[in-house]
Short mmCIF file of N, CA and C in Angstrom, two decimals:
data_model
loop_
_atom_site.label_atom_id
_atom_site.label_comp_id
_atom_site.label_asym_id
_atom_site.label_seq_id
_atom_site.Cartn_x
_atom_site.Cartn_y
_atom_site.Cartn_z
N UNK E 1 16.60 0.42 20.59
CA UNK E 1 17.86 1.13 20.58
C UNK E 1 18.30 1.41 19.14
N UNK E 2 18.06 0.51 18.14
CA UNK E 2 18.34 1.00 16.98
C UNK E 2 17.70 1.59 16.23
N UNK E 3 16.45 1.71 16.96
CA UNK E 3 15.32 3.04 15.86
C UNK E 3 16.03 4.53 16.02
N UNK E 4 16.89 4.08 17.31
CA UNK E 4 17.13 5.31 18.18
C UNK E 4 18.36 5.90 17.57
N UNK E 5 19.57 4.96 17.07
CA UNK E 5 20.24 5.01 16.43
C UNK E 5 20.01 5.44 14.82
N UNK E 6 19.04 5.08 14.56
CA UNK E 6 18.93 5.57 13.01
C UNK E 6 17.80 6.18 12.83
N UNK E 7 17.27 7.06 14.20
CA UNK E 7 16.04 8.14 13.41
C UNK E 7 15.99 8.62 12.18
N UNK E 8 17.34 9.29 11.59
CA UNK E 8 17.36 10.47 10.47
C UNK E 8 17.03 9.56 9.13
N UNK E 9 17.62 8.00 9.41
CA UNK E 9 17.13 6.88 7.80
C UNK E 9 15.70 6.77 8.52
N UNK E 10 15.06 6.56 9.40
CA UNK E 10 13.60 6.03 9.23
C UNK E 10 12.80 7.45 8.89
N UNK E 11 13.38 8.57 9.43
CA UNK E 11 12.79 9.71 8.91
C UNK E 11 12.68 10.00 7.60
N UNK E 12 13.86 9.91 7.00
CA UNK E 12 13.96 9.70 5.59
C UNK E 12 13.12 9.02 4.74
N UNK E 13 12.90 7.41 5.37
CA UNK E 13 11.83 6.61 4.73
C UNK E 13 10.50 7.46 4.99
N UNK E 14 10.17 7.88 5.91
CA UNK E 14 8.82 8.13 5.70
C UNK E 14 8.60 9.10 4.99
N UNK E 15 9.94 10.34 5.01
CA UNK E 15 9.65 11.41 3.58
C UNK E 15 9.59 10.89 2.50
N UNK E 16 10.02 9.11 2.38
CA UNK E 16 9.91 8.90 0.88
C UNK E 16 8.60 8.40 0.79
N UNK E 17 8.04 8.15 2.10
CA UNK E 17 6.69 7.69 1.67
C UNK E 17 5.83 8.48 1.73
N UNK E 18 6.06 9.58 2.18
CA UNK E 18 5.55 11.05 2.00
C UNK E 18 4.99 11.42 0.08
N UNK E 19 6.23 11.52 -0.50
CA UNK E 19 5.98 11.73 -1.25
C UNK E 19 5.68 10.72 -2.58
N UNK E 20 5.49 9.22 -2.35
CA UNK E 20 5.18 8.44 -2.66
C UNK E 20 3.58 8.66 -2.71
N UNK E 21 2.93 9.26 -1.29
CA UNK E 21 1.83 8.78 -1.54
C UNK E 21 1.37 10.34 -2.27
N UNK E 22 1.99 11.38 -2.61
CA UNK E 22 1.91 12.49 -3.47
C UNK E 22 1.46 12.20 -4.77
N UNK E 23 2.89 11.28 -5.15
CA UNK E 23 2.64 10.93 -6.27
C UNK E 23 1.36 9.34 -6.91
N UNK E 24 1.06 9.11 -6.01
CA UNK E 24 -0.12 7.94 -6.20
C UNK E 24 -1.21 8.97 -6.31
N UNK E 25 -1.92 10.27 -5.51
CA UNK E 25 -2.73 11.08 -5.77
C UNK E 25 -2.65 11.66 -7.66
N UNK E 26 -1.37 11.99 -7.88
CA UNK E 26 -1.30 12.29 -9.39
C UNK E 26 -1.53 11.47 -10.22
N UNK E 27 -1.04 10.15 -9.92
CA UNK E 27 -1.43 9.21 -11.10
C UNK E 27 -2.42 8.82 -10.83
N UNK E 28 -3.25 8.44 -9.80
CA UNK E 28 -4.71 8.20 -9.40
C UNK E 28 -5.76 9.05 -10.31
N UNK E 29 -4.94 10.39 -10.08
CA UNK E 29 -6.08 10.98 -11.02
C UNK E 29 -5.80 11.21 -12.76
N UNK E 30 -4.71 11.01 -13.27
CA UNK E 30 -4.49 10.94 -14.35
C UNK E 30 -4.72 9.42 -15.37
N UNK E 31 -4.45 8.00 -14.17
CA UNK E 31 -5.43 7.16 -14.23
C UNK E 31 -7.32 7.31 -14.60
N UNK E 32 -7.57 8.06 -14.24
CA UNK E 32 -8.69 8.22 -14.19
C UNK E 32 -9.81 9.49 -15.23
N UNK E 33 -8.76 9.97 -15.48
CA UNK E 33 -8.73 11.11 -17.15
C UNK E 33 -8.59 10.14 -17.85
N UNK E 34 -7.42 9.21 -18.04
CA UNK E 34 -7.33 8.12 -18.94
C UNK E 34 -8.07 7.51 -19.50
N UNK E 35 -9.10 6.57 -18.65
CA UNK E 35 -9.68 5.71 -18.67
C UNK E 35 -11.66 6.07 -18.35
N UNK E 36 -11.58 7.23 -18.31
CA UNK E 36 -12.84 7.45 -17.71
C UNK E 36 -13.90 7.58 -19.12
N UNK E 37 -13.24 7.63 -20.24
CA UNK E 37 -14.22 7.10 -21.13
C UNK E 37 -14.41 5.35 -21.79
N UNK E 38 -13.62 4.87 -20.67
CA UNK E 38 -14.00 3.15 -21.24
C UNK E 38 -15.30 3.11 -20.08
N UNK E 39 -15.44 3.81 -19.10
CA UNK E 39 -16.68 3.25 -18.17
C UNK E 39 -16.14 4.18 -16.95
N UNK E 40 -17.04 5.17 -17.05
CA UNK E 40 -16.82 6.10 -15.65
C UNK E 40 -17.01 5.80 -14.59
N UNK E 41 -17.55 4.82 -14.24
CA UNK E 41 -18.37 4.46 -12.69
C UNK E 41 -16.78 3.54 -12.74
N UNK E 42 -16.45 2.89 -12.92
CA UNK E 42 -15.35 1.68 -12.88
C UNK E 42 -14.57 2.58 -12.82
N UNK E 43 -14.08 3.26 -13.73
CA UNK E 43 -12.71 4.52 -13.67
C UNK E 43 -12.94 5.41 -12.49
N UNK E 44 -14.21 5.66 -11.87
CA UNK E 44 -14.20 6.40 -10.61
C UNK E 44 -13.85 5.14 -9.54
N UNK E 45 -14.29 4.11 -9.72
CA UNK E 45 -14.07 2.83 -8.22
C UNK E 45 -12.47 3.05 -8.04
N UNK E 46 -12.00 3.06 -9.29
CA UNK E 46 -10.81 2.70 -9.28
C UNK E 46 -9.75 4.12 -8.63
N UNK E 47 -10.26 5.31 -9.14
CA UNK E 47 -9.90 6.41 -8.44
C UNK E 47 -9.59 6.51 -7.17
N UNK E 48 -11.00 5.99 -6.39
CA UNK E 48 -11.55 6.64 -5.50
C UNK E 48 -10.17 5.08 -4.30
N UNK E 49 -10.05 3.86 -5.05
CA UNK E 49 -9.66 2.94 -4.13
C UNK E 49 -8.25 3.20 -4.49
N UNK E 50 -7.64 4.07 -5.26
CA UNK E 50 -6.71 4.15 -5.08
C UNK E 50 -6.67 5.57 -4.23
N UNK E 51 -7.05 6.12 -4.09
CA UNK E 51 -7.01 7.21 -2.94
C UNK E 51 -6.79 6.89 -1.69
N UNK E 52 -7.69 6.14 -1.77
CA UNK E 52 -7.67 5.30 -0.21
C UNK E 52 -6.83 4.90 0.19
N UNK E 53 -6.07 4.27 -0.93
CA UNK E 53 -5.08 3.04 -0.28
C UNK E 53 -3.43 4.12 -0.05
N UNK E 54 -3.22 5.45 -1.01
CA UNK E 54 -2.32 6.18 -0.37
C UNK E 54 -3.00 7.13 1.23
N UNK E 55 -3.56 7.05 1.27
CA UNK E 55 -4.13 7.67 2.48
C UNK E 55 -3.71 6.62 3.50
N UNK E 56 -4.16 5.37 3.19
CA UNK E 56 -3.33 4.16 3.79
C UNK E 56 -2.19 4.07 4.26
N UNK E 57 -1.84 4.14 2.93
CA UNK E 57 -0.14 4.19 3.27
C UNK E 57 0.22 5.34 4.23
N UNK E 58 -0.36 6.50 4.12
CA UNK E 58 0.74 7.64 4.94
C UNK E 58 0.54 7.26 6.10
N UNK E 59 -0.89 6.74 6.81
CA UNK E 59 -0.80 6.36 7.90
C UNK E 59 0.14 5.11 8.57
N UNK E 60 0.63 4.06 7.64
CA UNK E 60 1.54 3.54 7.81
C UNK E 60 3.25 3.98 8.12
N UNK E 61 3.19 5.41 7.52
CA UNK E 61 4.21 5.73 7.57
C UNK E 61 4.54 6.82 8.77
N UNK E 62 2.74 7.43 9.02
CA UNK E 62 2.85 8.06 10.40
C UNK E 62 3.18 7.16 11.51
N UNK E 63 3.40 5.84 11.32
CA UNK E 63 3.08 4.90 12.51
C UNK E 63 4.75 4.57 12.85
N UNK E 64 5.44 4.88 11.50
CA UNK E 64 7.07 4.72 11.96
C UNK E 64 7.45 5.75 12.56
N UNK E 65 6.79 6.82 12.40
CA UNK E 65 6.98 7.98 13.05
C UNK E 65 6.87 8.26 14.31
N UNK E 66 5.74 7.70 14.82
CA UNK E 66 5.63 7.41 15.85
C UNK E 66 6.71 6.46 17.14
N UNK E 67 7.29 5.47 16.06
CA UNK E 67 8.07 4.33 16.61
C UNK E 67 9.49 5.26 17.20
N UNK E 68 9.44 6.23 16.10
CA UNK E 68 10.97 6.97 16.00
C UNK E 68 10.84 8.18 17.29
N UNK E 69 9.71 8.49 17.05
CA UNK E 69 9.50 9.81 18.33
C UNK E 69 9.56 9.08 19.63
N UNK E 70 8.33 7.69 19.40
CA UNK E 70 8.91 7.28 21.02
C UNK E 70 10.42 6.66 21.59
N UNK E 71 10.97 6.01 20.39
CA UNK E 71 12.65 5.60 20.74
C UNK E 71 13.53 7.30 20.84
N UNK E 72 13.05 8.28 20.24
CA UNK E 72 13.76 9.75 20.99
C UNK E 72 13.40 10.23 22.14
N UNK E 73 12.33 10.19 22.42
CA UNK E 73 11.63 10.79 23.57
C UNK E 73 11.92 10.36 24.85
N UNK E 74 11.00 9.04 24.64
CA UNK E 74 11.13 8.12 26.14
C UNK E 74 12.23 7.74 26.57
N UNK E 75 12.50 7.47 28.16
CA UNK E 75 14.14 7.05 28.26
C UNK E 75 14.48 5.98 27.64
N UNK E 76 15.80 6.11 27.86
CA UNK E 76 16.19 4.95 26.84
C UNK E 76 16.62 3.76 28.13
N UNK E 77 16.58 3.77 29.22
CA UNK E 77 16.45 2.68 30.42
C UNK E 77 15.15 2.46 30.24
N UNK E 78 15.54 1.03 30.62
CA UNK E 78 13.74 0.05 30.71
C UNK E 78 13.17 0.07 29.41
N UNK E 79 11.75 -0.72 29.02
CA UNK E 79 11.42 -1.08 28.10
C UNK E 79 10.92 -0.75 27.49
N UNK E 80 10.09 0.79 28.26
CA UNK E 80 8.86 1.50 27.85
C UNK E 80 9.22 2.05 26.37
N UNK E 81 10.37 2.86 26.03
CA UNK E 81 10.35 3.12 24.93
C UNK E 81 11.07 2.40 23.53
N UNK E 82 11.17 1.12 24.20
CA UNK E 82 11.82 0.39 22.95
C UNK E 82 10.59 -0.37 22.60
N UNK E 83 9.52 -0.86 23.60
CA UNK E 83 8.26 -1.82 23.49
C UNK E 83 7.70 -0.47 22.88
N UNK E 84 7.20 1.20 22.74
CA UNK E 84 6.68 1.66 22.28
C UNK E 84 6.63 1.57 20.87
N UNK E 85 7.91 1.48 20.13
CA UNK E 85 8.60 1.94 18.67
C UNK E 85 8.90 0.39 17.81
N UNK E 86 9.14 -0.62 19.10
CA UNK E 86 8.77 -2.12 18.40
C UNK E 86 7.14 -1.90 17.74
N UNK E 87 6.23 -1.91 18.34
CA UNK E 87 5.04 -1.98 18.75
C UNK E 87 4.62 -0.87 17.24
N UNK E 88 5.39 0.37 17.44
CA UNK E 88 4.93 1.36 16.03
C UNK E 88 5.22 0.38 14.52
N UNK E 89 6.65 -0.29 15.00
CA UNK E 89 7.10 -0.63 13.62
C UNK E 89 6.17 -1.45 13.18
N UNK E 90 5.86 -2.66 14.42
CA UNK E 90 5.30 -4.01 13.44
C UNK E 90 3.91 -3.70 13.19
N UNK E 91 3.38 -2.37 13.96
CA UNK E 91 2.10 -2.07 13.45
C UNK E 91 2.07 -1.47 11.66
N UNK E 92 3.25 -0.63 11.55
CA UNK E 92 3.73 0.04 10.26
C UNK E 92 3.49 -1.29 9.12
N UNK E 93 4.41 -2.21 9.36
CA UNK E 93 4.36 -3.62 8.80
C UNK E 93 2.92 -4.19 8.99
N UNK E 94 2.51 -4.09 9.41
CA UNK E 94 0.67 -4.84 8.92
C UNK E 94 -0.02 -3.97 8.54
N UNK E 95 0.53 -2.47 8.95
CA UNK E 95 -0.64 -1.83 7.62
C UNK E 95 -0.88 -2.32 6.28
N UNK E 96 0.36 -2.74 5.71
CA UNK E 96 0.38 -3.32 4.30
C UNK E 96 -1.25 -4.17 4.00
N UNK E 97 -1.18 -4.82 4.73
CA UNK E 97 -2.47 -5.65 4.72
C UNK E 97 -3.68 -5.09 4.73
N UNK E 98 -3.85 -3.94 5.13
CA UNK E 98 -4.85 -2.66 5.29
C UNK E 98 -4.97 -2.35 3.97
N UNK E 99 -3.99 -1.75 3.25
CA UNK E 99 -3.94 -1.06 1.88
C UNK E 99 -3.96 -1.86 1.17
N UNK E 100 -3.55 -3.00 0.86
CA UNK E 100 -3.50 -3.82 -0.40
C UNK E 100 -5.07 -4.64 -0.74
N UNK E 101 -5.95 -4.59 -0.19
CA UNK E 101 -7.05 -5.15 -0.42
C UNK E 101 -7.79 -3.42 -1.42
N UNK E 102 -7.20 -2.44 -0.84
CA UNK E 102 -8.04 -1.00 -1.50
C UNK E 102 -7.17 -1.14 -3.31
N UNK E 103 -5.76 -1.61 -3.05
CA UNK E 103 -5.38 -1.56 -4.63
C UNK E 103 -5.78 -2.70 -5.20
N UNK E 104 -6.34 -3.80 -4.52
CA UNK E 104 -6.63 -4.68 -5.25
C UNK E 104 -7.57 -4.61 -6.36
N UNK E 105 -8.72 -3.52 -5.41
CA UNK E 105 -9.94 -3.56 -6.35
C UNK E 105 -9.37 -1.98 -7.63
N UNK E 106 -8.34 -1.17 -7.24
CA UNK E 106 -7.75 -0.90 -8.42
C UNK E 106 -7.52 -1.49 -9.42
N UNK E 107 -6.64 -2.42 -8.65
CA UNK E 107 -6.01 -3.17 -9.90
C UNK E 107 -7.30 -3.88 -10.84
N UNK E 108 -7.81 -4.53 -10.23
CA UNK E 108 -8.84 -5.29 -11.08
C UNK E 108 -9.72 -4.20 -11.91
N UNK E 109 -10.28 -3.17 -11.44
CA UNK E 109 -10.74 -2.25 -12.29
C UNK E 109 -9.89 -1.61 -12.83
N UNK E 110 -9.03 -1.12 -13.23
CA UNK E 110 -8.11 -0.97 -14.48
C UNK E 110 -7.83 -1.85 -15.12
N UNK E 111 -7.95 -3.46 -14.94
CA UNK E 111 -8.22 -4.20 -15.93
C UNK E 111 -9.26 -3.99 -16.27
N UNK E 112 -10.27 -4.21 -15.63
CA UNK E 112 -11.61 -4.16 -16.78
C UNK E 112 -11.10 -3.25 -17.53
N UNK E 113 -11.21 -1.89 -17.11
CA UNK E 113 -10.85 -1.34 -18.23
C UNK E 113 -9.93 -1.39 -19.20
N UNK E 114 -8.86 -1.88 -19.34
CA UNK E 114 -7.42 -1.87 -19.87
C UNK E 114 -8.12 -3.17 -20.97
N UNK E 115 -9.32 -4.53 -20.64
CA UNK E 115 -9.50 -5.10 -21.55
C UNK E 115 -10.80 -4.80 -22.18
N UNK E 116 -11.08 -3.40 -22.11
CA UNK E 116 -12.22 -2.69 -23.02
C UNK E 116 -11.70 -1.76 -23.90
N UNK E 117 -10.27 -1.32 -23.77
CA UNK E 117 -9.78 -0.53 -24.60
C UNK E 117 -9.23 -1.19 -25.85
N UNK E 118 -9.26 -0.70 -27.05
CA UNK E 118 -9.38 -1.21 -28.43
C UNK E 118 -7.59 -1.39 -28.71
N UNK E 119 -6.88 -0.55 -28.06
CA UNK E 119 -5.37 -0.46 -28.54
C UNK E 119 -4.65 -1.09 -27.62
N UNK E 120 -5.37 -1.60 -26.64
CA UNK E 120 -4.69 -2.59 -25.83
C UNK E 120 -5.06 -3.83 -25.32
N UNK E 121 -3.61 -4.46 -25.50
CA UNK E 121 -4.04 -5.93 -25.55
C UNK E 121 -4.77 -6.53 -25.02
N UNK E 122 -6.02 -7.31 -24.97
CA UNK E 122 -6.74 -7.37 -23.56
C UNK E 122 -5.78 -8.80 -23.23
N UNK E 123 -4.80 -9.36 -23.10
CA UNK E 123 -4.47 -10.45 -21.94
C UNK E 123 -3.69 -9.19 -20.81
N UNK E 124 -3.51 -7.59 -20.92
CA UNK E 124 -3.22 -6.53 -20.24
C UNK E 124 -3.95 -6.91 -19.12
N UNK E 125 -4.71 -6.48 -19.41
CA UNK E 125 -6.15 -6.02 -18.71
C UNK E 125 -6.37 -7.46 -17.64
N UNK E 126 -6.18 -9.09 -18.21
CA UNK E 126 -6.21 -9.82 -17.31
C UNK E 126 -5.02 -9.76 -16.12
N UNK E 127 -4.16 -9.86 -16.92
CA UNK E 127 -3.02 -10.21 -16.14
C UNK E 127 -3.39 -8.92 -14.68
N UNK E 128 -3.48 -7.74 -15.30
CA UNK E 128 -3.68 -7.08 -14.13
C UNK E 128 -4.78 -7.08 -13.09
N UNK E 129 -6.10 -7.72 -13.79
CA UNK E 129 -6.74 -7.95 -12.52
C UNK E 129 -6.14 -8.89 -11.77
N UNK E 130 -5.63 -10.21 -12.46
CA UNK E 130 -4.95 -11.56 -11.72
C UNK E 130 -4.20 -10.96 -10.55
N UNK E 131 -2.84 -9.62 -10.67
CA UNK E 131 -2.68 -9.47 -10.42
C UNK E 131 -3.40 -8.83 -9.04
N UNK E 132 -4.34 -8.16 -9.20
CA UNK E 132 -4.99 -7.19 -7.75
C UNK E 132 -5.83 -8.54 -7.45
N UNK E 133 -5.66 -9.82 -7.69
CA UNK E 133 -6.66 -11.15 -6.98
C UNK E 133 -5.39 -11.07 -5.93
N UNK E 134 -3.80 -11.46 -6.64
CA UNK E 134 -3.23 -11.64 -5.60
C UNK E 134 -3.13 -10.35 -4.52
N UNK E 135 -3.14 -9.35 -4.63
CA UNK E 135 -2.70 -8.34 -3.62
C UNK E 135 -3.96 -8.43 -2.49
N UNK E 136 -5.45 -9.11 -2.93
CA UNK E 136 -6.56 -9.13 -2.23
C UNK E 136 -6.37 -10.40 -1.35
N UNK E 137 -5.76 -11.32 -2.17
CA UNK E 137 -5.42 -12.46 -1.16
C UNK E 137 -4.41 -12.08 -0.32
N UNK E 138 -3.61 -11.67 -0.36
CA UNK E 138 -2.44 -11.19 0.74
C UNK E 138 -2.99 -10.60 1.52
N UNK E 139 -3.52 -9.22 1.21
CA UNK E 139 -4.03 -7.98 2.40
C UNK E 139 -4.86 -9.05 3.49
N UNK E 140 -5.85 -9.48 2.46
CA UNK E 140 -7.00 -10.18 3.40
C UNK E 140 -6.63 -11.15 4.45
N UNK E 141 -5.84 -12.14 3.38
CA UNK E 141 -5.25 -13.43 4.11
C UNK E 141 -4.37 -13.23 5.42
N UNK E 142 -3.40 -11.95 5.09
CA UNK E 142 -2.40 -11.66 5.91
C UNK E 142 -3.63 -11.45 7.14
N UNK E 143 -4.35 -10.62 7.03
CA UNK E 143 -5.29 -10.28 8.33
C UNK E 143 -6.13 -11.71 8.64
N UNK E 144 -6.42 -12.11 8.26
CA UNK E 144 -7.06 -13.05 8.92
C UNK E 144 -6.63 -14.32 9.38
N UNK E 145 -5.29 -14.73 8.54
CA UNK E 145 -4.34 -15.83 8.84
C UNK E 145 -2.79 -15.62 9.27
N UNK E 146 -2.53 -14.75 9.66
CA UNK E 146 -0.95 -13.85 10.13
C UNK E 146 -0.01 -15.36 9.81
N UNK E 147 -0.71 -16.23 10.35
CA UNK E 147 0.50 -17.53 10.52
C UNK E 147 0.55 -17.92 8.72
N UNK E 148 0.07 -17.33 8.11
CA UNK E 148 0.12 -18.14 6.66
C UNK E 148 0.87 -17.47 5.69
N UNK E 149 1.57 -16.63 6.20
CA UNK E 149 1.78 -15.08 5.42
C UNK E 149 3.05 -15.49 4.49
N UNK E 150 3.75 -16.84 4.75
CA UNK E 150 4.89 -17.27 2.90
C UNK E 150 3.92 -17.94 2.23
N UNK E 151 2.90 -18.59 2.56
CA UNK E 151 2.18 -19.37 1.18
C UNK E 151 1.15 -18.30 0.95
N UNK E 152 0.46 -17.29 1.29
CA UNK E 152 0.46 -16.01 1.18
C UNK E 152 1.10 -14.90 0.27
N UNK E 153 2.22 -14.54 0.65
CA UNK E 153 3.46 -13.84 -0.02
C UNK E 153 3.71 -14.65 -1.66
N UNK E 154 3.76 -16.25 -1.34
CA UNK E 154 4.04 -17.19 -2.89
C UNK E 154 2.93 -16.77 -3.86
N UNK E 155 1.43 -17.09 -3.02
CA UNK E 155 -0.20 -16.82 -4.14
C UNK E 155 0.13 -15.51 -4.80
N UNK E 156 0.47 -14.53 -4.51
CA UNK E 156 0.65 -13.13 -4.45
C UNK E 156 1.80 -12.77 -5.67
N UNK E 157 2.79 -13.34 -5.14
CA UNK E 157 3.68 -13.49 -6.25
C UNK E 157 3.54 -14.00 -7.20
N UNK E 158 3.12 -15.31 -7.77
CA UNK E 158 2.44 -15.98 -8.79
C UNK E 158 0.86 -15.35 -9.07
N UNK E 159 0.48 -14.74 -8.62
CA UNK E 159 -0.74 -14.03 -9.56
C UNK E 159 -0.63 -12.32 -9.98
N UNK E 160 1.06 -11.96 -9.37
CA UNK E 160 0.85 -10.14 -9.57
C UNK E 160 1.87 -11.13 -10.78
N UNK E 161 2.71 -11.39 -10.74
CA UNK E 161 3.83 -12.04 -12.32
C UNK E 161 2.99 -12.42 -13.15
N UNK E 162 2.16 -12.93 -13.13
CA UNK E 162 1.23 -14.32 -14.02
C UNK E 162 1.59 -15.49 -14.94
#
């Protein structure tokens, strides 16, 4: 009932994730002009997994969409269309776990690179792979351990901060 109530904000969110994942295609590839003379094969991994992971995302965000069309559509007596748009959301919510294992291996390859570049600091370059260790432990962990997902969320936090 309340997806139903606030279609036009969840619509909204997904135009922002619309153009969220717009703008991850631009810096993906301007990432990758950047860096593609510290090691092209690494500056392409890193391209190519960040592509992925906004492609990721929109499908996460087609999935609220979904939640929102079936809380408009279906009647709003009985369960069918509130169990439809529950069912979209918390799927929306574990995509995360889908995509964050594809930025992980971003992240870590823009460190490599970031600690092969001469004008930048290389503890950069660690901290940010540390960082895509934690986003790999989350995505992964979250999928394979759902019940573990605050000491999860903590690893994650203490290795994207460092």
């Amino acid at each position: 009932a309340r997806l139903r109530e606030h279609a036009s904000l969840v619509r909204l969110g997904v135009a922002g994730e619309v153009v969220l994942a717009a703008l991850e295609v631009a810096l993906s590839v301007l990432l990758f002009r950047m860096t593609r003379g510290l090691g092209s094969t690494v500056a392409l991994m890193a391209l190519a997994a960040r592509l992925l992971m906004a492609a990721l995302q929109s499908t996460g965000g087609l999935l609220l969409l979904a939640g929102v069309t079936a809380a408009t559509f279906l009647p709003p007596t009985g369960s069918s269309g509130e169990d439809v748009a529950a069912l979209a959301v918390a799927l929306h919510d574990g995509s995360v776990a889908v995509w964050e294992p594809f930025f992980a291996v971003h992240c870590v390859a823009v460190g490599t690179l970031l600690g092969r570049a001469p004008a930048v600091p290389r503890p950069l370059g660690v901290l940010l792979a540390c960082a895509g260790a934690g986003y790999a432990a989350h995505g992964l962990g979250s999928l394979l351990w759902p019940g573990a997902a605050p000491a999860l969320e903590a690893l994650a936090a203490v290795l994207a901060v460092g």
